[in-house]
Tab-separated table of C-alpha atoms in Angstrom:
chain	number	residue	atom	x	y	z
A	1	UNK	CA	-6.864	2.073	-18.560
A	2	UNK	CA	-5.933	-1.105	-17.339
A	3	UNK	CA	-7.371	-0.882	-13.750
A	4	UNK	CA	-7.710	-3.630	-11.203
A	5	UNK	CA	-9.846	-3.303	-7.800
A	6	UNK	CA	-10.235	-5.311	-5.014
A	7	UNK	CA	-12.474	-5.420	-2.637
A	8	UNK	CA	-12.577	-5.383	0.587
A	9	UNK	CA	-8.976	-3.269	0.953
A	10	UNK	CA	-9.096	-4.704	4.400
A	11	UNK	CA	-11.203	-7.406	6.756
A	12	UNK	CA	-10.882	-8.084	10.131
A	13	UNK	CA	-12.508	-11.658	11.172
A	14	UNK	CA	-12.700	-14.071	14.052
A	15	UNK	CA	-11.098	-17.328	13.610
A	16	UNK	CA	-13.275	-19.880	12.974
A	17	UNK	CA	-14.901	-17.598	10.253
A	18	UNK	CA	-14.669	-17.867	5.730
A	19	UNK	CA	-14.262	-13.915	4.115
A	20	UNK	CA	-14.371	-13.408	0.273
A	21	UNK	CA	-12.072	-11.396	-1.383
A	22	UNK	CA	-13.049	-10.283	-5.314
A	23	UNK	CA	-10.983	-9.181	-7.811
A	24	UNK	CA	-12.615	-6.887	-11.122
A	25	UNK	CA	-10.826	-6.370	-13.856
A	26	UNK	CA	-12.393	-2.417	-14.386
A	27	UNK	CA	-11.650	-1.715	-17.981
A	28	UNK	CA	-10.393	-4.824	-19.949
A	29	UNK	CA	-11.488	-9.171	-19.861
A	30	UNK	CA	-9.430	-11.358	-18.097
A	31	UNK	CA	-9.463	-14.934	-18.957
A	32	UNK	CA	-7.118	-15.751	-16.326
A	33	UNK	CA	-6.264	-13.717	-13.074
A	34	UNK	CA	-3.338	-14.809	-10.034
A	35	UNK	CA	-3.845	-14.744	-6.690
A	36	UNK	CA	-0.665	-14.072	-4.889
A	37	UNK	CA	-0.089	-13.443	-0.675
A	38	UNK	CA	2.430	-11.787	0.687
A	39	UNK	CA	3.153	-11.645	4.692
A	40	UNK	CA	5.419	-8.657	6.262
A	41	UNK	CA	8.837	-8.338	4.625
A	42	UNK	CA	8.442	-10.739	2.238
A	43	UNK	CA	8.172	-11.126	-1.593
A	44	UNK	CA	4.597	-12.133	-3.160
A	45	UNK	CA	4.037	-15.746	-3.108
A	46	UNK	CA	2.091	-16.748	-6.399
A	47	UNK	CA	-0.933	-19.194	-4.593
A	48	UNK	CA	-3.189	-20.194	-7.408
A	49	UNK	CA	-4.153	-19.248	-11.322
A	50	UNK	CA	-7.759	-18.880	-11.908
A	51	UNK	CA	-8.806	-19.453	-15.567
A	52	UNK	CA	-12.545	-18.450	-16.325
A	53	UNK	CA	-14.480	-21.152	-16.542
A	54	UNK	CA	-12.527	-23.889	-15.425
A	55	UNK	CA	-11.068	-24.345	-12.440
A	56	UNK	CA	-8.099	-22.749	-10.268
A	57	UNK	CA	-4.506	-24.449	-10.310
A	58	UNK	CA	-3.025	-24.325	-7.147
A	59	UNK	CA	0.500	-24.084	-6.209
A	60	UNK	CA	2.168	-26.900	-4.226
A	61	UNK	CA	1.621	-26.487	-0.784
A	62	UNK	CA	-1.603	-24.162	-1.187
A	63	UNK	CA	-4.749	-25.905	0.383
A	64	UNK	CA	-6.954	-26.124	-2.339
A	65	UNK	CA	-10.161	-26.821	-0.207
A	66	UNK	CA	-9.237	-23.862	2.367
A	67	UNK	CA	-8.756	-20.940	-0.471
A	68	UNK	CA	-11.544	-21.466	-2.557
A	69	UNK	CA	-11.181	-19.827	-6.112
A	70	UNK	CA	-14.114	-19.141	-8.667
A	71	UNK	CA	-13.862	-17.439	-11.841
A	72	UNK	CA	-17.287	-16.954	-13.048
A	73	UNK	CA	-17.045	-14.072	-15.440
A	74	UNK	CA	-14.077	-12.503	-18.028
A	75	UNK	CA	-14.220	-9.553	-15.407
A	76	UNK	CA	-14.483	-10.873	-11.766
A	77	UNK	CA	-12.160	-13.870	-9.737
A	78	UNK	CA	-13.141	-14.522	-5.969
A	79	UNK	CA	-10.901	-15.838	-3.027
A	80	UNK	CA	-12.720	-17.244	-0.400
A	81	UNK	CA	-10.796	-17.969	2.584
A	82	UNK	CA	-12.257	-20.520	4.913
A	83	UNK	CA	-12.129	-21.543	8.286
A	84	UNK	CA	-9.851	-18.768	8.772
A	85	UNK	CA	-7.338	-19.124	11.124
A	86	UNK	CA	-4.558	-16.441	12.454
A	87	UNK	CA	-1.483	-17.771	10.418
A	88	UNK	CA	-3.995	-16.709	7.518
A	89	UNK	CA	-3.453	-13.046	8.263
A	90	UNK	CA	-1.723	-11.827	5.303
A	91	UNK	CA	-1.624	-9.186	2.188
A	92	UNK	CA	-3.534	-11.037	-0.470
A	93	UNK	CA	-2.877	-9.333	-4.103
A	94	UNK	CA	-4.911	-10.331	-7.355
A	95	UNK	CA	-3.346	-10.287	-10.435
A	96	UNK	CA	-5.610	-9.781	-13.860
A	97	UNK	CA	-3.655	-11.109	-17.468
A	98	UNK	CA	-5.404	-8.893	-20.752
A	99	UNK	CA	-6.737	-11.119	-23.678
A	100	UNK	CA	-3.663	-9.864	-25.808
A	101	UNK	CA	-0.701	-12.217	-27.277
A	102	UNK	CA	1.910	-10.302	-24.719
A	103	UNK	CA	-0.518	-10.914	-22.019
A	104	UNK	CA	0.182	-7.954	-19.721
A	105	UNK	CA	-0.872	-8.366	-16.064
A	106	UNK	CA	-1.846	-5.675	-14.073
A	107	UNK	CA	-2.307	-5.961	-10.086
A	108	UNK	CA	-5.262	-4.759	-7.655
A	109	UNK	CA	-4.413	-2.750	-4.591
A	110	UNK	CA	-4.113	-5.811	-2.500
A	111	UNK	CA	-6.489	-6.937	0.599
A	112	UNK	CA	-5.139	-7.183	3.930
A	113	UNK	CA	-6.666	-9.571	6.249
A	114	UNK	CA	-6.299	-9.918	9.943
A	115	UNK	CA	-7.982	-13.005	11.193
A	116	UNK	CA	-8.486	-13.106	15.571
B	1	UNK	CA	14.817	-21.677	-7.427
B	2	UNK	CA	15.449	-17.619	-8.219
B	3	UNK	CA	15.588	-17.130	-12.129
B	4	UNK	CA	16.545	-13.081	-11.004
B	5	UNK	CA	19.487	-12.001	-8.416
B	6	UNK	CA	19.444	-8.448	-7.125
B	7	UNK	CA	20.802	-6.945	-4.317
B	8	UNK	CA	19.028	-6.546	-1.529
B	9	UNK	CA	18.781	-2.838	-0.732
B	10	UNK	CA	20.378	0.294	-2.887
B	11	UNK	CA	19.877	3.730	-1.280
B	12	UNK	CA	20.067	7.250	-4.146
B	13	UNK	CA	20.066	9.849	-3.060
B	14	UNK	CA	16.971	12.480	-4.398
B	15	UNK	CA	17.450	13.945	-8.107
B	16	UNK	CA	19.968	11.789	-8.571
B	17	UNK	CA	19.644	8.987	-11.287
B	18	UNK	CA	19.043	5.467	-9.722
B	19	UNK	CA	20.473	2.474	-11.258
B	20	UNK	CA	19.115	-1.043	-10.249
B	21	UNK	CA	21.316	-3.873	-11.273
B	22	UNK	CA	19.174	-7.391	-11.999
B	23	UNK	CA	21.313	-10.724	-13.258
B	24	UNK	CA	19.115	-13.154	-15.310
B	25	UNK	CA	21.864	-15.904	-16.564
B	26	UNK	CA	19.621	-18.302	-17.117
B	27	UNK	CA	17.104	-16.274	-19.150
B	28	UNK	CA	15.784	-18.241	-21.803
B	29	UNK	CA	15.327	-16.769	-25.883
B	30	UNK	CA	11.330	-16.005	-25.546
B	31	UNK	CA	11.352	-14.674	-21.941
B	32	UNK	CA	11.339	-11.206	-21.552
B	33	UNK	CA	12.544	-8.961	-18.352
B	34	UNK	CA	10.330	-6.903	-16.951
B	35	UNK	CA	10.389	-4.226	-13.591
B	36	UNK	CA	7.747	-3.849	-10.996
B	37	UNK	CA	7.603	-1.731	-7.880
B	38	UNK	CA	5.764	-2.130	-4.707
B	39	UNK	CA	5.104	0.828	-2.213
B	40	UNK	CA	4.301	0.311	0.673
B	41	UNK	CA	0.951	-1.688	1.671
B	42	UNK	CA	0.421	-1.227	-1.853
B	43	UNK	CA	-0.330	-3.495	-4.974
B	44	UNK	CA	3.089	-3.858	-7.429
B	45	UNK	CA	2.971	-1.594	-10.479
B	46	UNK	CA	4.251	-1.976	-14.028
B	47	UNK	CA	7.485	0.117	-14.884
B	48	UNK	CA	8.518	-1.548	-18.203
B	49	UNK	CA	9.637	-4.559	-19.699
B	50	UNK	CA	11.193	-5.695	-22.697
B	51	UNK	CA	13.061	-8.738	-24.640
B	52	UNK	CA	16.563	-7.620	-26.442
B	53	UNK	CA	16.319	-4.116	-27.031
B	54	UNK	CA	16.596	-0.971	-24.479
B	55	UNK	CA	13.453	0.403	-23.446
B	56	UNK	CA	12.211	4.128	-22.592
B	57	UNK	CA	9.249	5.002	-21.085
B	58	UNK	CA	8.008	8.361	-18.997
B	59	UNK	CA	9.103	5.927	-15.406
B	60	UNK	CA	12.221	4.502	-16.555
B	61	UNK	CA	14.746	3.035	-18.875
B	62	UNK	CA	16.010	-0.551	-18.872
B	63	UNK	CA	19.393	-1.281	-20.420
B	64	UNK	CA	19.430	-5.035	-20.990
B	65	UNK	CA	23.302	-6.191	-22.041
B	66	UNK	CA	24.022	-8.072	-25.220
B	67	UNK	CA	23.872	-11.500	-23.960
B	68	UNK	CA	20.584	-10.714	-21.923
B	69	UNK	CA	21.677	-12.494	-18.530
B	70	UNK	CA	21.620	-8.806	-16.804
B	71	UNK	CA	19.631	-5.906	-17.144
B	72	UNK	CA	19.579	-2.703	-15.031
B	73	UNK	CA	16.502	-0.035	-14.622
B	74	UNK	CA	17.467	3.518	-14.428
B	75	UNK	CA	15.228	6.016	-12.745
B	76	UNK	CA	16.466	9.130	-14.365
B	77	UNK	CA	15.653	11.668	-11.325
B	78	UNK	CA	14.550	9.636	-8.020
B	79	UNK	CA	12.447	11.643	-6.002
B	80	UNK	CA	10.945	10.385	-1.872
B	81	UNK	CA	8.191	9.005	-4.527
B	82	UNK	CA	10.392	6.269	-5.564
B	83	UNK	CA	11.374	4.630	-2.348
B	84	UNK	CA	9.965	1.265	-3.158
B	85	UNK	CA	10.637	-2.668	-3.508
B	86	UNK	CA	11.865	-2.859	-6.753
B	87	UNK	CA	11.053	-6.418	-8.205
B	88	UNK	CA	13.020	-7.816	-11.790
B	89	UNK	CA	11.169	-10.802	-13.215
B	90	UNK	CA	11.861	-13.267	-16.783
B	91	UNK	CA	8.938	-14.331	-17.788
B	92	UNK	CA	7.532	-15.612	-20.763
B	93	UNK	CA	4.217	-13.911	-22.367
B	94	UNK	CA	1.148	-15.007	-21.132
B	95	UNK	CA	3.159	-17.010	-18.393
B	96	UNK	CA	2.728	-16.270	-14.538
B	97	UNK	CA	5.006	-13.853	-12.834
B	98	UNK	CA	7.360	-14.969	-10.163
B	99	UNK	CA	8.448	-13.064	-8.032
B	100	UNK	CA	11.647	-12.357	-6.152
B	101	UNK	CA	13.084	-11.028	-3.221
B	102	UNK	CA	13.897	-7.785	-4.781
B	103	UNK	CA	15.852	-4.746	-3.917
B	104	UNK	CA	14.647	-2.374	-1.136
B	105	UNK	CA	15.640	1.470	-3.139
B	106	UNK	CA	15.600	4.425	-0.111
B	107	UNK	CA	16.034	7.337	-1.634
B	108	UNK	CA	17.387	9.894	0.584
B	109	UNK	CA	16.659	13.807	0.664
Protein backbone atom coordinates (compact mmCIF):
# COMPACT_ATOMS: atom_id res chain seq x y z
CA UNK A 1 0.00 0.00 0.00
CA UNK A 2 0.91 3.40 0.24
CA UNK A 3 1.75 4.12 -3.47
CA UNK A 4 2.43 7.45 -5.10
CA UNK A 5 2.61 8.01 -9.09
CA UNK A 6 3.49 10.69 -11.09
CA UNK A 7 2.95 11.39 -14.23
CA UNK A 8 4.65 12.22 -16.85
CA UNK A 9 8.15 10.33 -15.52
CA UNK A 10 9.71 12.63 -18.01
CA UNK A 11 8.84 15.83 -20.51
CA UNK A 12 10.85 17.39 -22.85
CA UNK A 13 9.51 21.09 -23.86
CA UNK A 14 10.54 24.18 -25.74
CA UNK A 15 11.08 27.22 -23.78
CA UNK A 16 8.53 29.48 -23.99
CA UNK A 17 6.07 26.54 -23.25
CA UNK A 18 3.72 25.59 -19.49
CA UNK A 19 3.82 21.36 -18.81
CA UNK A 20 1.69 19.84 -15.94
CA UNK A 21 2.99 17.49 -13.73
CA UNK A 22 0.21 15.36 -11.42
CA UNK A 23 0.71 13.66 -8.49
CA UNK A 24 -2.08 10.54 -7.30
CA UNK A 25 -2.04 9.34 -4.21
CA UNK A 26 -2.96 5.37 -5.53
CA UNK A 27 -4.22 3.74 -2.41
CA UNK A 28 -4.78 6.23 0.53
CA UNK A 29 -6.34 10.43 0.74
CA UNK A 30 -4.05 13.03 0.99
CA UNK A 31 -5.13 16.25 2.41
CA UNK A 32 -1.90 17.77 1.85
CA UNK A 33 0.92 16.69 -0.66
CA UNK A 34 4.81 18.59 -1.15
CA UNK A 35 6.25 19.41 -4.10
CA UNK A 36 9.96 19.29 -3.84
CA UNK A 37 12.85 19.82 -6.98
CA UNK A 38 15.94 18.62 -6.96
CA UNK A 39 18.76 19.56 -9.74
CA UNK A 40 21.97 17.13 -10.31
CA UNK A 41 23.91 16.43 -7.12
CA UNK A 42 21.88 18.10 -4.95
CA UNK A 43 19.49 17.45 -1.99
CA UNK A 44 15.53 17.95 -2.60
CA UNK A 45 14.51 21.44 -2.20
CA UNK A 46 10.94 21.50 -0.50
CA UNK A 47 9.06 24.30 -3.15
CA UNK A 48 5.50 24.48 -2.01
CA UNK A 49 2.71 22.51 0.33
CA UNK A 50 -0.50 21.95 -1.35
CA UNK A 51 -3.47 21.52 1.06
CA UNK A 52 -6.78 20.30 -0.70
CA UNK A 53 -8.93 22.82 -1.07
CA UNK A 54 -7.16 25.78 -0.26
CA UNK A 55 -4.40 27.03 -1.68
CA UNK A 56 -0.51 26.12 -2.03
CA UNK A 57 2.13 27.79 0.43
CA UNK A 58 5.10 28.54 -1.25
CA UNK A 59 8.54 28.60 -0.02
CA UNK A 60 10.54 31.87 -0.03
CA UNK A 61 12.05 32.38 -3.16
CA UNK A 62 9.57 29.99 -5.18
CA UNK A 63 7.58 32.04 -7.86
CA UNK A 64 4.24 31.50 -6.93
CA UNK A 65 2.67 32.70 -10.31
CA UNK A 66 5.33 30.54 -12.44
CA UNK A 67 4.64 26.98 -10.54
CA UNK A 68 1.13 26.89 -10.38
CA UNK A 69 -0.27 24.37 -7.70
CA UNK A 70 -3.96 22.99 -7.51
CA UNK A 71 -5.22 20.50 -5.22
CA UNK A 72 -8.61 19.67 -6.33
CA UNK A 73 -9.26 16.25 -4.91
CA UNK A 74 -8.00 14.09 -1.49
CA UNK A 75 -6.19 11.95 -4.27
CA UNK A 76 -4.62 14.19 -7.02
CA UNK A 77 -2.09 17.65 -6.66
CA UNK A 78 -0.92 19.27 -10.06
CA UNK A 79 2.32 21.35 -10.82
CA UNK A 80 2.04 23.38 -13.65
CA UNK A 81 5.14 24.90 -14.75
CA UNK A 82 4.81 27.96 -16.89
CA UNK A 83 6.61 29.85 -19.27
CA UNK A 84 9.19 27.34 -18.93
CA UNK A 85 12.49 28.34 -19.27
CA UNK A 86 15.94 26.15 -19.29
CA UNK A 87 17.11 26.93 -15.64
CA UNK A 88 13.63 25.10 -15.01
CA UNK A 89 15.09 21.77 -16.06
CA UNK A 90 15.07 19.83 -12.98
CA UNK A 91 13.87 16.46 -11.02
CA UNK A 92 10.54 17.51 -9.63
CA UNK A 93 9.36 14.90 -6.74
CA UNK A 94 5.74 14.97 -5.12
CA UNK A 95 5.33 14.13 -1.80
CA UNK A 96 1.67 12.69 -0.50
CA UNK A 97 1.07 13.04 3.76
CA UNK A 98 -1.81 10.00 4.89
CA UNK A 99 -4.88 11.35 6.90
CA UNK A 100 -3.33 9.61 10.09
CA UNK A 101 -2.10 11.53 13.45
CA UNK A 102 1.76 10.40 12.52
CA UNK A 103 1.16 11.68 9.12
CA UNK A 104 3.48 9.45 7.08
CA UNK A 105 4.57 10.81 3.67
CA UNK A 106 5.31 8.73 0.97
CA UNK A 107 7.08 10.06 -2.39
CA UNK A 108 6.20 9.52 -6.26
CA UNK A 109 8.91 8.41 -8.62
CA UNK A 110 9.81 11.92 -9.46
CA UNK A 111 9.38 13.80 -13.03
CA UNK A 112 12.28 14.94 -14.84
CA UNK A 113 11.92 17.84 -17.05
CA UNK A 114 14.20 19.17 -19.69
CA UNK A 115 13.00 22.45 -20.99
CA UNK A 116 14.99 23.71 -24.72
CA UNK B 1 19.98 26.15 8.67
CA UNK B 2 20.73 22.04 8.80
CA UNK B 3 18.77 20.52 11.87
CA UNK B 4 20.83 16.94 10.67
CA UNK B 5 24.84 16.62 10.09
CA UNK B 6 26.10 13.54 8.29
CA UNK B 7 29.01 12.86 6.54
CA UNK B 8 29.16 13.20 3.23
CA UNK B 9 30.00 9.84 1.67
CA UNK B 10 30.63 6.26 3.63
CA UNK B 11 31.67 3.37 1.35
CA UNK B 12 30.83 -0.78 2.98
CA UNK B 13 31.85 -2.99 1.58
CA UNK B 14 29.01 -5.93 0.30
CA UNK B 15 27.60 -8.32 3.20
CA UNK B 16 29.05 -6.34 5.47
CA UNK B 17 26.83 -4.36 8.02
CA UNK B 18 26.63 -0.56 7.18
CA UNK B 19 26.46 1.93 9.85
CA UNK B 20 25.33 5.57 9.01
CA UNK B 21 26.10 8.05 11.68
CA UNK B 22 23.37 11.22 11.77
CA UNK B 23 23.88 14.13 14.70
CA UNK B 24 20.55 15.89 15.57
CA UNK B 25 21.66 18.24 18.72
CA UNK B 26 19.13 20.38 18.38
CA UNK B 27 16.28 17.85 18.11
CA UNK B 28 13.42 19.01 19.86
CA UNK B 29 11.04 16.50 22.52
CA UNK B 30 8.08 15.80 19.79
CA UNK B 31 10.30 15.48 16.67
CA UNK B 32 11.07 12.24 15.63
CA UNK B 33 14.19 10.95 13.32
CA UNK B 34 13.49 9.31 10.50
CA UNK B 35 15.82 7.63 7.31
CA UNK B 36 15.15 7.92 3.66
CA UNK B 37 17.10 6.71 0.67
CA UNK B 38 17.28 7.92 -2.81
CA UNK B 39 18.59 5.72 -5.79
CA UNK B 40 19.44 6.98 -8.42
CA UNK B 41 16.92 9.13 -10.71
CA UNK B 42 14.62 7.74 -8.33
CA UNK B 43 11.92 9.08 -5.81
CA UNK B 44 13.30 8.82 -1.83
CA UNK B 45 11.90 5.82 0.03
CA UNK B 46 10.93 5.26 3.66
CA UNK B 47 13.45 3.06 5.75
CA UNK B 48 12.19 3.79 9.32
CA UNK B 49 11.79 6.31 11.78
CA UNK B 50 11.22 6.62 15.29
CA UNK B 51 11.18 9.06 18.54
CA UNK B 52 13.24 7.55 21.74
CA UNK B 53 13.29 4.02 21.33
CA UNK B 54 15.44 1.67 18.80
CA UNK B 55 13.66 0.58 15.89
CA UNK B 56 13.73 -2.80 13.72
CA UNK B 57 12.28 -3.28 10.64
CA UNK B 58 12.96 -5.98 7.56
CA UNK B 59 15.44 -2.66 5.87
CA UNK B 60 17.12 -1.55 8.87
CA UNK B 61 17.67 -0.72 12.46
CA UNK B 62 18.12 2.75 13.94
CA UNK B 63 19.91 3.09 17.27
CA UNK B 64 19.01 6.56 18.53
CA UNK B 65 21.41 7.44 21.83
CA UNK B 66 19.94 8.42 25.15
CA UNK B 67 19.95 12.05 24.79
CA UNK B 68 18.51 11.79 21.13
CA UNK B 69 20.98 14.43 19.45
CA UNK B 70 22.49 11.34 17.27
CA UNK B 71 21.15 8.42 15.79
CA UNK B 72 22.80 5.90 13.41
CA UNK B 73 20.95 3.40 10.76
CA UNK B 74 22.42 0.04 10.41
CA UNK B 75 21.93 -1.95 7.26
CA UNK B 76 22.56 -5.37 8.60
CA UNK B 77 23.99 -7.01 5.19
CA UNK B 78 24.57 -4.19 2.37
CA UNK B 79 24.29 -5.61 -0.85
CA UNK B 80 25.13 -3.32 -4.72
CA UNK B 81 21.19 -2.73 -3.91
CA UNK B 82 21.97 -0.34 -1.25
CA UNK B 83 24.27 2.11 -2.88
CA UNK B 84 22.12 5.12 -2.34
CA UNK B 85 21.84 8.82 -0.85
CA UNK B 86 21.02 8.16 2.47
CA UNK B 87 18.97 11.19 3.90
CA UNK B 88 18.38 11.60 8.16
CA UNK B 89 15.59 14.08 8.85
CA UNK B 90 13.79 15.51 12.59
CA UNK B 91 10.67 16.23 11.93
CA UNK B 92 7.67 16.65 13.74
CA UNK B 93 4.35 14.54 12.75
CA UNK B 94 2.34 15.88 10.24
CA UNK B 95 5.16 18.57 9.65
CA UNK B 96 7.06 18.88 6.20
CA UNK B 97 10.26 17.03 5.65
CA UNK B 98 13.47 18.85 5.13
CA UNK B 99 15.85 17.60 3.67
CA UNK B 100 19.62 17.47 3.87
CA UNK B 101 22.63 16.99 2.10
CA UNK B 102 22.96 13.46 3.11
CA UNK B 103 25.54 10.78 2.91
CA UNK B 104 26.47 9.22 -0.48
CA UNK B 105 26.81 5.00 0.86
CA UNK B 106 28.93 2.96 -2.18
CA UNK B 107 28.93 -0.25 -1.34
CA UNK B 108 31.67 -2.10 -2.85
CA UNK B 109 31.76 -5.86 -4.16
Amino acid sequence: GAVVSQHPSWVICKSGTSVKIECRSLDFQATTMFWYRQFPKQSLMLMATSNEGSKATYEQGVEKDKFLINHASLTLSTLTVTSAHPEDSSFYICSAQTLAVSGEQYFGPGTRLTVT
Amino acid sequence: DAKTTQPPSMDCAEGRAANLPCNHSTISGNEYVYWYRQIHSQGPQYIIHGLKNNETNEMASLIITEDRKSSTLILPHATLRDTAVYYCIVRVDGNDMRFGAGTRLTVKP
